[in-house]
mmCIF file of C-alpha atoms in Angstrom:
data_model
loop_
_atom_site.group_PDB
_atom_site.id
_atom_site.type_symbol
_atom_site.label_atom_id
_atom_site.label_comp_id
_atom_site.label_asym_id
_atom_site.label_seq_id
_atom_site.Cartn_x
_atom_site.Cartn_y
_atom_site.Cartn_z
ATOM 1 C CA UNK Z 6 -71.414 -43.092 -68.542
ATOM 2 C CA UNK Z 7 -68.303 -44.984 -68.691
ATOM 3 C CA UNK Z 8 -65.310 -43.373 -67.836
ATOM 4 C CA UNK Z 9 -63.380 -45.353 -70.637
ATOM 5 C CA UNK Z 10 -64.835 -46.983 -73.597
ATOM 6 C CA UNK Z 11 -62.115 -49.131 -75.963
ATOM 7 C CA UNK Z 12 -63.554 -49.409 -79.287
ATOM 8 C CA UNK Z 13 -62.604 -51.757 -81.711
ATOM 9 C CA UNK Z 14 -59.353 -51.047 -81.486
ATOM 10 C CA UNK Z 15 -56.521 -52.899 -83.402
ATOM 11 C CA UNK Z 16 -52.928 -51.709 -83.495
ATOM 12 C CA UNK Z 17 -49.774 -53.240 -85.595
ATOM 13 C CA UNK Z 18 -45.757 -52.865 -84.756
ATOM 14 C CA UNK Z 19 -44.779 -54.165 -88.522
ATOM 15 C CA UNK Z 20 -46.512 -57.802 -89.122
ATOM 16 C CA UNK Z 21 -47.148 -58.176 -85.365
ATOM 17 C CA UNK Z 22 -50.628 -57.526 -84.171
ATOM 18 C CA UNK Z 23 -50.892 -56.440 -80.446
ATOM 19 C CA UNK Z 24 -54.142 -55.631 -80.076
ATOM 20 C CA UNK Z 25 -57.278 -57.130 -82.530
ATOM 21 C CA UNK Z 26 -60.147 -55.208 -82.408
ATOM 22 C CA UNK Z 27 -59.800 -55.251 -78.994
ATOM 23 C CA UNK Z 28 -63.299 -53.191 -77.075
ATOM 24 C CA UNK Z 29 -63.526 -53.336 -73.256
ATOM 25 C CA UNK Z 30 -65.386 -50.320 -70.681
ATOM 26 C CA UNK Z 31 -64.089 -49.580 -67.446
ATOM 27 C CA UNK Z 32 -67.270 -47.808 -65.246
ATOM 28 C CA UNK Z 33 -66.206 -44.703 -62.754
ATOM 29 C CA UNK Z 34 -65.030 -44.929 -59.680
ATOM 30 C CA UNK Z 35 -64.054 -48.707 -60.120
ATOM 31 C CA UNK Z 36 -60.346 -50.948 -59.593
ATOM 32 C CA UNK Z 37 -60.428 -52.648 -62.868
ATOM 33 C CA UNK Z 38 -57.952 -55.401 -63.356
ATOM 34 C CA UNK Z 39 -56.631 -55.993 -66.405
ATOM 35 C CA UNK Z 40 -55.017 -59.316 -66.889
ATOM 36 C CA UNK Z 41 -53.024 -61.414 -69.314
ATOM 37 C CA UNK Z 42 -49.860 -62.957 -70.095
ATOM 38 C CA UNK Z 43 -46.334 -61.735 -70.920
ATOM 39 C CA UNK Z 44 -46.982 -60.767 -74.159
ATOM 40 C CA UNK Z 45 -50.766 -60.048 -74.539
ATOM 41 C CA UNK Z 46 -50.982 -56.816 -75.270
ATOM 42 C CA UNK Z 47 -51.709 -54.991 -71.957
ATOM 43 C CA UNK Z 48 -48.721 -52.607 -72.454
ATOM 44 C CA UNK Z 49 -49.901 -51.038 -75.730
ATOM 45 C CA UNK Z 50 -53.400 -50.901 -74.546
ATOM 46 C CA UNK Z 51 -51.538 -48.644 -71.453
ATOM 47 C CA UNK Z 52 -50.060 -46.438 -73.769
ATOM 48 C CA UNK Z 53 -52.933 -46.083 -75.991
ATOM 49 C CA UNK Z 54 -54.616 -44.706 -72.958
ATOM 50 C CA UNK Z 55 -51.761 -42.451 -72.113
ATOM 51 C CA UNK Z 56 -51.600 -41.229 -75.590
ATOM 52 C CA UNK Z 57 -47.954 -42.560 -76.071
ATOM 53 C CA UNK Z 58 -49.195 -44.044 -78.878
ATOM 54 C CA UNK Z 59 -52.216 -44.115 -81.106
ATOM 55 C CA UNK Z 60 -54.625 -46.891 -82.672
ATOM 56 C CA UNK Z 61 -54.285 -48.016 -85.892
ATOM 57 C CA UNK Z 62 -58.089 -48.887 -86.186
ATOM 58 C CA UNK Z 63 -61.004 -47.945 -83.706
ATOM 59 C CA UNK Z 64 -60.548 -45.363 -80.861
ATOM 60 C CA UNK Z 65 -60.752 -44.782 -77.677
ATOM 61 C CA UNK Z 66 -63.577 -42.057 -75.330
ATOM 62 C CA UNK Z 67 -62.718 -40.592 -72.130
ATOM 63 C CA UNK Z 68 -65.301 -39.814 -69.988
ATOM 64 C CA UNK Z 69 -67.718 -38.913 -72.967
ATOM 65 C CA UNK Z 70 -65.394 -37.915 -75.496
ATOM 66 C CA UNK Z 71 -63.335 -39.162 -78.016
ATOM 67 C CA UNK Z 72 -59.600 -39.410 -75.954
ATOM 68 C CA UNK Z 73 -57.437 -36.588 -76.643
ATOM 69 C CA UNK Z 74 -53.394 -35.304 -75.781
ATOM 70 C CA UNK Z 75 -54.935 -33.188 -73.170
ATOM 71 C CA UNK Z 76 -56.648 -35.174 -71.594
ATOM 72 C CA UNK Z 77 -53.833 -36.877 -70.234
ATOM 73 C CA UNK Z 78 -53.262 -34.031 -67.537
ATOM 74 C CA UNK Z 79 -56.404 -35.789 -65.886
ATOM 75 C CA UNK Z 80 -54.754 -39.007 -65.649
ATOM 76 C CA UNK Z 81 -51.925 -40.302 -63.095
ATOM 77 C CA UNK Z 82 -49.641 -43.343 -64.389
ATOM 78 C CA UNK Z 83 -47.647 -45.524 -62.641
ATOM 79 C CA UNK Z 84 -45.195 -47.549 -65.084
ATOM 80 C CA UNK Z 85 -43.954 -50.602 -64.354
ATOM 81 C CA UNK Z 86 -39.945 -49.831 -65.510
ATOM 82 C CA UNK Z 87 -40.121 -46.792 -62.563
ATOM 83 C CA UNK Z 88 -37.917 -43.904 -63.526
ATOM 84 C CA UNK Z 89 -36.905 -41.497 -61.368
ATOM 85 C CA UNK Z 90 -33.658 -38.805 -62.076
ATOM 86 C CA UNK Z 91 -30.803 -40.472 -59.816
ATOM 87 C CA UNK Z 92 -29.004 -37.531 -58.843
ATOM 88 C CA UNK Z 93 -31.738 -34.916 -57.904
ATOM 89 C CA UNK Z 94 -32.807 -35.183 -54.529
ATOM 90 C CA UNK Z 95 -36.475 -36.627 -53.868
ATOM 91 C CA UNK Z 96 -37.581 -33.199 -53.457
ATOM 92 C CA UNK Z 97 -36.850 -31.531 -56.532
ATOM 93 C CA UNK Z 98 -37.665 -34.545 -58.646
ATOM 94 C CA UNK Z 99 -40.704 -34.947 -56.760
ATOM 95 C CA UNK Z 100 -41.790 -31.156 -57.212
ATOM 96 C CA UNK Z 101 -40.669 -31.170 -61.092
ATOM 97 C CA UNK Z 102 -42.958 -33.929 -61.808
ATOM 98 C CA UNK Z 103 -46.020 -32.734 -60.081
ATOM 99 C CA UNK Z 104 -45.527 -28.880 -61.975
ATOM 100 C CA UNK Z 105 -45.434 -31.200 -65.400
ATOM 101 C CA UNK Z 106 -48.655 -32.188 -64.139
ATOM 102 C CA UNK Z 107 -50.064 -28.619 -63.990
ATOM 103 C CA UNK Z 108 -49.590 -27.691 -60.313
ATOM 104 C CA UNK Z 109 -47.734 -24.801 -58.840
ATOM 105 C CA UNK Z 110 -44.624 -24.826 -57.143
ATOM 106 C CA UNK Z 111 -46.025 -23.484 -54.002
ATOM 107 C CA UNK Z 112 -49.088 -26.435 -54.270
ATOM 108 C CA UNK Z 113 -46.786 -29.019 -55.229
ATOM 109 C CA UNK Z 114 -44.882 -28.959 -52.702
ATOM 110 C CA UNK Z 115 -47.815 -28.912 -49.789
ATOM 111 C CA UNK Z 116 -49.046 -31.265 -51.249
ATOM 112 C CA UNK Z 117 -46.333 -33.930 -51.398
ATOM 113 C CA UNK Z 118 -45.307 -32.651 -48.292
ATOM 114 C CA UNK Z 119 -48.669 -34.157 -46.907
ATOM 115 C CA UNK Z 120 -48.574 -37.450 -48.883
ATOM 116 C CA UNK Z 121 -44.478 -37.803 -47.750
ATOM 117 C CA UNK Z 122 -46.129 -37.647 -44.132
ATOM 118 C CA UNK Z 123 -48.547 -40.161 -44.650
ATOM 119 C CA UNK Z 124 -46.920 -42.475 -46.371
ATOM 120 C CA UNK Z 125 -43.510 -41.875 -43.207
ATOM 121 C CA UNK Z 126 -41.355 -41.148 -46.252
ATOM 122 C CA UNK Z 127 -40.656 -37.546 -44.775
ATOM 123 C CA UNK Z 128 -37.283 -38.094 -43.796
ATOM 124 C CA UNK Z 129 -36.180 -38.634 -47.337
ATOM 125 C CA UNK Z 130 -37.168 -35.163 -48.913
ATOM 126 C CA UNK Z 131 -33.785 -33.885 -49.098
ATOM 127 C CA UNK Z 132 -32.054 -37.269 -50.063
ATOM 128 C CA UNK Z 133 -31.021 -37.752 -53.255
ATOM 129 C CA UNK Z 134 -32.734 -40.651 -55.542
ATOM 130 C CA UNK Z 135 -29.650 -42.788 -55.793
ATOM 131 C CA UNK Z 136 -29.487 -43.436 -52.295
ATOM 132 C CA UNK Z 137 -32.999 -44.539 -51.984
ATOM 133 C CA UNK Z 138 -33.632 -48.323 -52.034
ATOM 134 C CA UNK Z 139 -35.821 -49.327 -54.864
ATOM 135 C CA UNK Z 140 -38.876 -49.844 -52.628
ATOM 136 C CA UNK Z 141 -38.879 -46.648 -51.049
ATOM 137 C CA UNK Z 142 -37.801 -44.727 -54.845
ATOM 138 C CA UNK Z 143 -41.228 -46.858 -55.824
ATOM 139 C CA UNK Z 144 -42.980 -45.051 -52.748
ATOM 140 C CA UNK Z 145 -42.118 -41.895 -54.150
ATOM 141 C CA UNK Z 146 -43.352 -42.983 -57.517
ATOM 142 C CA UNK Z 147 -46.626 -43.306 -56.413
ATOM 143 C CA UNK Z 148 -46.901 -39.844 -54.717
ATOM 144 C CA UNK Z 149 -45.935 -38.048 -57.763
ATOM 145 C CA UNK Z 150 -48.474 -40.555 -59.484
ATOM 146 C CA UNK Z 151 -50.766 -39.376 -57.819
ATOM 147 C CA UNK Z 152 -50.659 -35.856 -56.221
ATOM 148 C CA UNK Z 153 -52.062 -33.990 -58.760
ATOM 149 C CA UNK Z 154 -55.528 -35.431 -57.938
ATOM 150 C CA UNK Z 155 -56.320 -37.433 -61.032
ATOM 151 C CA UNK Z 156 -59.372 -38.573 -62.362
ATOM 152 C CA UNK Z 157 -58.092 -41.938 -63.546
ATOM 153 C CA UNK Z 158 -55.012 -43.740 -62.207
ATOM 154 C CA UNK Z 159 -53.247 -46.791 -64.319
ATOM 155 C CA UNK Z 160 -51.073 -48.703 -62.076
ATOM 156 C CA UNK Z 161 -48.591 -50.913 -63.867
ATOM 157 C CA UNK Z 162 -47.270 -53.771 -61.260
ATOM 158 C CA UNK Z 163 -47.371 -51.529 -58.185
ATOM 159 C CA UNK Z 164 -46.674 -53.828 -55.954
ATOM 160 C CA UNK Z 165 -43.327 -55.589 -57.391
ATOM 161 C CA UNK Z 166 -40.413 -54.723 -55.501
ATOM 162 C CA UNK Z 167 -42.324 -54.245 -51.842
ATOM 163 C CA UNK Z 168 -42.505 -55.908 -48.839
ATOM 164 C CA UNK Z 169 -45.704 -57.324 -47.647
ATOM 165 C CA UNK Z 170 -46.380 -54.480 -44.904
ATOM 166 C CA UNK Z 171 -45.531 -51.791 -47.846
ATOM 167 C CA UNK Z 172 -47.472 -54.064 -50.716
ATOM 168 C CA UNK Z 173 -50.450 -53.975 -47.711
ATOM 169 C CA UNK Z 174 -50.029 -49.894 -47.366
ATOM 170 C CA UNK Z 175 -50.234 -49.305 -50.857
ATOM 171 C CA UNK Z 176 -53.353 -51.387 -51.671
ATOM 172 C CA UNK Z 177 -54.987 -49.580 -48.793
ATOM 173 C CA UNK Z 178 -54.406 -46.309 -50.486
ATOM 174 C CA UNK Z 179 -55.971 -47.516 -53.660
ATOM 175 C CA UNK Z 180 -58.937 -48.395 -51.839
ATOM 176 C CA UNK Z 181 -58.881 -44.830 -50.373
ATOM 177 C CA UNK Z 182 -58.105 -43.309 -53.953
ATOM 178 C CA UNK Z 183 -61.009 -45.343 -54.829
ATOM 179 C CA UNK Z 184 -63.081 -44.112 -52.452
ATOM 180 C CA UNK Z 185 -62.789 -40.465 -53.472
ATOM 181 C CA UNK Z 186 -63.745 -41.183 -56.554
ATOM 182 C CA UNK Z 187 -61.080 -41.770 -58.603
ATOM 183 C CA UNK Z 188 -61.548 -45.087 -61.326
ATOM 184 C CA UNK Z 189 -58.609 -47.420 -61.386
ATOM 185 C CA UNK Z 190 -56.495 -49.801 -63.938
ATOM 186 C CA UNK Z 191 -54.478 -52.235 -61.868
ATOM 187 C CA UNK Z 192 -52.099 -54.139 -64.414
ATOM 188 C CA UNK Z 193 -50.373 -56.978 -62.308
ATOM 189 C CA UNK Z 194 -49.414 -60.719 -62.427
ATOM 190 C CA UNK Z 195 -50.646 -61.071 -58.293
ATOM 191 C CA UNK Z 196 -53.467 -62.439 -58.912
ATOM 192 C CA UNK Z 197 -54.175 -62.464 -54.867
ATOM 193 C CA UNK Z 198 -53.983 -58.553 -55.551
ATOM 194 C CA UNK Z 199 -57.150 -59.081 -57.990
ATOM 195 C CA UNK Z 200 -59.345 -60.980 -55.711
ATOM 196 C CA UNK Z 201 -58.404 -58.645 -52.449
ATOM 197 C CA UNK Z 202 -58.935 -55.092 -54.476
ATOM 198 C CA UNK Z 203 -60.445 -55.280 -58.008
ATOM 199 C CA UNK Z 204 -64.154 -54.791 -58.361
ATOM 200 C CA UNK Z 205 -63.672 -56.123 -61.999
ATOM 201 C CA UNK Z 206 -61.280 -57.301 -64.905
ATOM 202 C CA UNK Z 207 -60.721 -58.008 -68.179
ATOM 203 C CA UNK Z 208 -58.045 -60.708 -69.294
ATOM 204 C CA UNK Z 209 -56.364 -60.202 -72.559
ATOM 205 C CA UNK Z 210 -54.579 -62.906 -74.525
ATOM 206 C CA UNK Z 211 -53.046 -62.412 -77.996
ATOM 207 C CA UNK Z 212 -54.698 -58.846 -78.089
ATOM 208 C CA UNK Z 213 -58.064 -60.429 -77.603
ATOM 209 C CA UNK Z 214 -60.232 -59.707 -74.463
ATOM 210 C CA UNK Z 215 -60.922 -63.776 -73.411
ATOM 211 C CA UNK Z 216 -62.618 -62.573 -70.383
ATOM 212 C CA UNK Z 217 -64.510 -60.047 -68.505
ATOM 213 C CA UNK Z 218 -66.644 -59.033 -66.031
ATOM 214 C CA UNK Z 219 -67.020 -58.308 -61.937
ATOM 215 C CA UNK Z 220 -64.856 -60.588 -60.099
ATOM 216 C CA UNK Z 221 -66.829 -62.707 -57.753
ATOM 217 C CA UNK Z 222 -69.124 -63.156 -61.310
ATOM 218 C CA UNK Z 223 -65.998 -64.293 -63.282
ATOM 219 C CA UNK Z 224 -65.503 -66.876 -60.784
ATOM 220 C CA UNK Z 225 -68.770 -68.029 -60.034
ATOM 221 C CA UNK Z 226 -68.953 -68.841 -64.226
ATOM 222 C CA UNK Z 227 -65.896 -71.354 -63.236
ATOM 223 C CA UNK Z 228 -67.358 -73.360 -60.437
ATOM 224 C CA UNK Z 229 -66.696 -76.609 -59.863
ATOM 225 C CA UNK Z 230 -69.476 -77.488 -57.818
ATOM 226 C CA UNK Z 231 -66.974 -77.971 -54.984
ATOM 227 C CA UNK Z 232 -68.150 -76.893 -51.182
ATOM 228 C CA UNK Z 233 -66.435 -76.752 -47.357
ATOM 229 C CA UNK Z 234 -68.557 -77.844 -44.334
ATOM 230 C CA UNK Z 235 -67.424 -77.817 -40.593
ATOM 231 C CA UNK Z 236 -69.500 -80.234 -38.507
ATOM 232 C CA UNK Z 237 -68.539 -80.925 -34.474
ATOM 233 C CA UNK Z 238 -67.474 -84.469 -34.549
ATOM 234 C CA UNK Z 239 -64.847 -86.577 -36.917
ATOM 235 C CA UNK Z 240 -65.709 -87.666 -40.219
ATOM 236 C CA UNK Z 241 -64.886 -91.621 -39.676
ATOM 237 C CA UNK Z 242 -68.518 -91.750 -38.187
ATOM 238 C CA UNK Z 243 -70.333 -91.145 -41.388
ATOM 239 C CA UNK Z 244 -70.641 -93.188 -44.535
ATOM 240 C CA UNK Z 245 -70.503 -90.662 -47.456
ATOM 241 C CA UNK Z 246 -72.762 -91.213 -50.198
ATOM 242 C CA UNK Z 247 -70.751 -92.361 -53.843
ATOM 243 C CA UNK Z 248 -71.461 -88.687 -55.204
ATOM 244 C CA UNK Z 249 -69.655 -87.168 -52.597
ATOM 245 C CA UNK Z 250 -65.885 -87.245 -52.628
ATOM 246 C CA UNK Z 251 -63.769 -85.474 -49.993
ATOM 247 C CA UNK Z 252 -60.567 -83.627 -51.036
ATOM 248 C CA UNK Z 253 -59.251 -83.044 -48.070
ATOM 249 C CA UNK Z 254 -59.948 -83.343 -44.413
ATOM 250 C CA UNK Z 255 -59.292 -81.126 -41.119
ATOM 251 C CA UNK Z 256 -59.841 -82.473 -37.159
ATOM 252 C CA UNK Z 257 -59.379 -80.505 -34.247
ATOM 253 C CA UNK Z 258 -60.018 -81.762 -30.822
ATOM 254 C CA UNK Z 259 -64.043 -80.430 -31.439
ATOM 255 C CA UNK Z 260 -64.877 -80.034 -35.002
ATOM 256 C CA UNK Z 261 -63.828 -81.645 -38.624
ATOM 257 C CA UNK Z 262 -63.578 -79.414 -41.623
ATOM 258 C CA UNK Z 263 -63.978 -81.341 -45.100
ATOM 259 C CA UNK Z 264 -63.953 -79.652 -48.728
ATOM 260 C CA UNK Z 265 -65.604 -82.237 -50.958
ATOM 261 C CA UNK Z 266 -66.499 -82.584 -54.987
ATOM 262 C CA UNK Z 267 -69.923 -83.162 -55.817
ATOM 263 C CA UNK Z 268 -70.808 -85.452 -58.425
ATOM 264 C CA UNK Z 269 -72.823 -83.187 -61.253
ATOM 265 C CA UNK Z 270 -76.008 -84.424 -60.551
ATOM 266 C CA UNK Z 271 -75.904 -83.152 -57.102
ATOM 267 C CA UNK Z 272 -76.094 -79.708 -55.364
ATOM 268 C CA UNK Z 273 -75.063 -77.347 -52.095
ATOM 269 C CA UNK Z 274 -78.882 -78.745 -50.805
ATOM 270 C CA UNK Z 275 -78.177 -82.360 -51.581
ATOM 271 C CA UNK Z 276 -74.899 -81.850 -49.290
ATOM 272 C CA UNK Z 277 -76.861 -80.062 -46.380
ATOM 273 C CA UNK Z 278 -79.659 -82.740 -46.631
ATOM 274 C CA UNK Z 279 -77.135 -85.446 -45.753
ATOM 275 C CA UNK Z 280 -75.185 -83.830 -43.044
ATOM 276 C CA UNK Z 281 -77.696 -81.941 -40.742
ATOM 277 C CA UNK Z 282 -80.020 -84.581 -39.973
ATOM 278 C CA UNK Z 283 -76.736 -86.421 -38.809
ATOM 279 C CA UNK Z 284 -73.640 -83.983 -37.104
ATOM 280 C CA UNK Z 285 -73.971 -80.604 -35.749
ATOM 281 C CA UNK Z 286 -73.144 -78.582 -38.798
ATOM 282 C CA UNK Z 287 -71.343 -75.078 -37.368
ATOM 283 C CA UNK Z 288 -70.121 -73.542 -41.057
ATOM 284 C CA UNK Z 289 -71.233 -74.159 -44.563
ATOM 285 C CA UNK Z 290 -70.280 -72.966 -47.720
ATOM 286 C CA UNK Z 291 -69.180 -73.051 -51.902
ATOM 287 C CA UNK Z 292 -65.686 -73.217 -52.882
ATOM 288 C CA UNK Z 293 -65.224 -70.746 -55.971
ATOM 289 C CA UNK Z 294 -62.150 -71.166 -57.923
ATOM 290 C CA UNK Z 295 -59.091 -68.817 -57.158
ATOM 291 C CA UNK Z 296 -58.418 -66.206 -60.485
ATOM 292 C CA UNK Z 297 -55.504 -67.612 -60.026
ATOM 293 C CA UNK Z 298 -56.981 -71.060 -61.393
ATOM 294 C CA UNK Z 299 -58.955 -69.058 -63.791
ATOM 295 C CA UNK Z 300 -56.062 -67.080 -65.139
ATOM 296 C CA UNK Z 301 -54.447 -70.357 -66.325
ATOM 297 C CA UNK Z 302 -57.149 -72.361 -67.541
ATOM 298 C CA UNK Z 303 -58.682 -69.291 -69.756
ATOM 299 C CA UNK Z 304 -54.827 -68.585 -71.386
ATOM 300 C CA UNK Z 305 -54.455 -72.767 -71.821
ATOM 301 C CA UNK Z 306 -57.625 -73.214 -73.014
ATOM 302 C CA UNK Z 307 -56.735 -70.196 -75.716
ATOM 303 C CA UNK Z 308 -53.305 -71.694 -76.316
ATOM 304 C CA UNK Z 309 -54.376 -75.341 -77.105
ATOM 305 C CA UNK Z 310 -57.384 -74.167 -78.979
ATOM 306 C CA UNK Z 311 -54.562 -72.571 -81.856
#
């Protein structure tokens, strides 16, 4: 059973349509990327799963059930505009939060108390908000995000504002979240954060899912029938056959490194049939586009089709 099943869901601000019978699942215990330009509609598909606001047409199940209100104790949500109360010190903002969130004072605040620990944030329990930098006010975002144990976590651009050693903490304790069972939606514009922690995604343009489906599979669907093969020896000994163009080229004092493009009549076994019989082939291997690459071409592709 899927822990969230979209449904046909369209919903209108006036004459502007952000989401057209839009219907996308998201299986438990998953990092599920969803994707799309400025504009696309991932922000009222958030809030239609936080129950900020409601569909127009179609609805919306939560682990079995049609989504209600109360259901929303169950889920954790990380916004992208952060807001935390400036003048309160961490503490009491921190503990206020998790008690909205169903927890008692006395578990709230051992339990925060543990995440402020792991994360090395202790020493700012007693400061107030306004004195905190913006990464370390995200930091305590997170906790309060996610210390009431959720079942489902939407993370809206977690990782804007941080530092690559705190960007590289925080993904790790997705994966952990993850781990423990907990399903994830990871809204972002890194796509390098897709490929590293997202088992799938779905990329919306124009309130329209484009594209979906595990990562590595989305990718594979936009090969280019490009490959990488280290041999020991340089290149300038071999006469490459006309289907077989390199695109770029690597020598060390041992090996070379080329990535080549294959004409379409040829395939990975044409390439190995020329090279081993020739050079001492020590790596091997296909070159999948980045979802970087597929990220633009999809949304162009959309655009120049209207």
């Amino acid at each position: 059973m899927n822990i969230i099943e979209v449904r046909n869901v369209t919903k209108r601000f006036g004459a502007q349509v952000a989401l057209d019978n839009l219907s996308l699942s998201i299986a438990p215990g998953r990092i599920f990327g969803l994707l799309g330009p400025n504009g696309a509609g991932k922000t009222t598909l958030i809030r239609l799963l936080t129950c900020i606001n409601v569909p127009d047409e179609g609805d919306i199940w939560f682990q079995g059930h049609p989504l209600v209100a109360d259901d929303v104790a169950r889920i954790g949500y990380l916004p992208e505009e952060r807001g935390l109360y400036k003048r309160m010190t961490v503490s009491e903002v921190a503990v206020y939060l998790a008690q909205l969130r169903g927890m008692s004072k006395k578990e709230a605040v051992s339990s925060l108390k543990q995440w402020f620990e792991k994360l090395g944030i202790e020493a700012w329990w007693n400061r107030r908000v306004e004195e905190l930098s913006k990464g370390m006010q995200q930091k305590v975002q997170f906790v309060v995000t996610v210390v009431h144990r959720p079942d489902f976590l939407i993370f809206d651009e977690p990782f804007s504002g941080f530092d690559p050693i705190n960007a590289e903490q925080l993904k790790q304790e997705i994966l952990e979240l993850k781990q423990q069972g907990a399903t994830v939606i990871l809204s972002t514009h890194n796509m390098a954060s897709v490929e590293e922690i997202c088992d799938d995604i779905a990329l919306i343009n124009r309130g329209r899912v484009m594209l979906e489906g595990e990562v590595r599979e989305v990718r594979r669907r936009f090969r280019q029938n490009r490959y990488t093969v280290t041999f020991e020896g340089e290149a300038a000994a071999l006469t490459l056959p006309e289907w077989m163009q390199i695109l770029s080229q690597n020598t060390d004092s041992q090996t070379t490194t080329l990535e080549l493009q294959l004409s379409d009549t040829h395939v990975s076994n044409d390439v190995l049939q020329f090279f081993v019989p020739r050079v001492a082939v020590t790596s091997f291997g296909e070159i999948l586009p980045s979802m970087n690459d597929v990220f633009i071409h999809t949304v162009q592709s959309q655009n120049e089709s209207k």
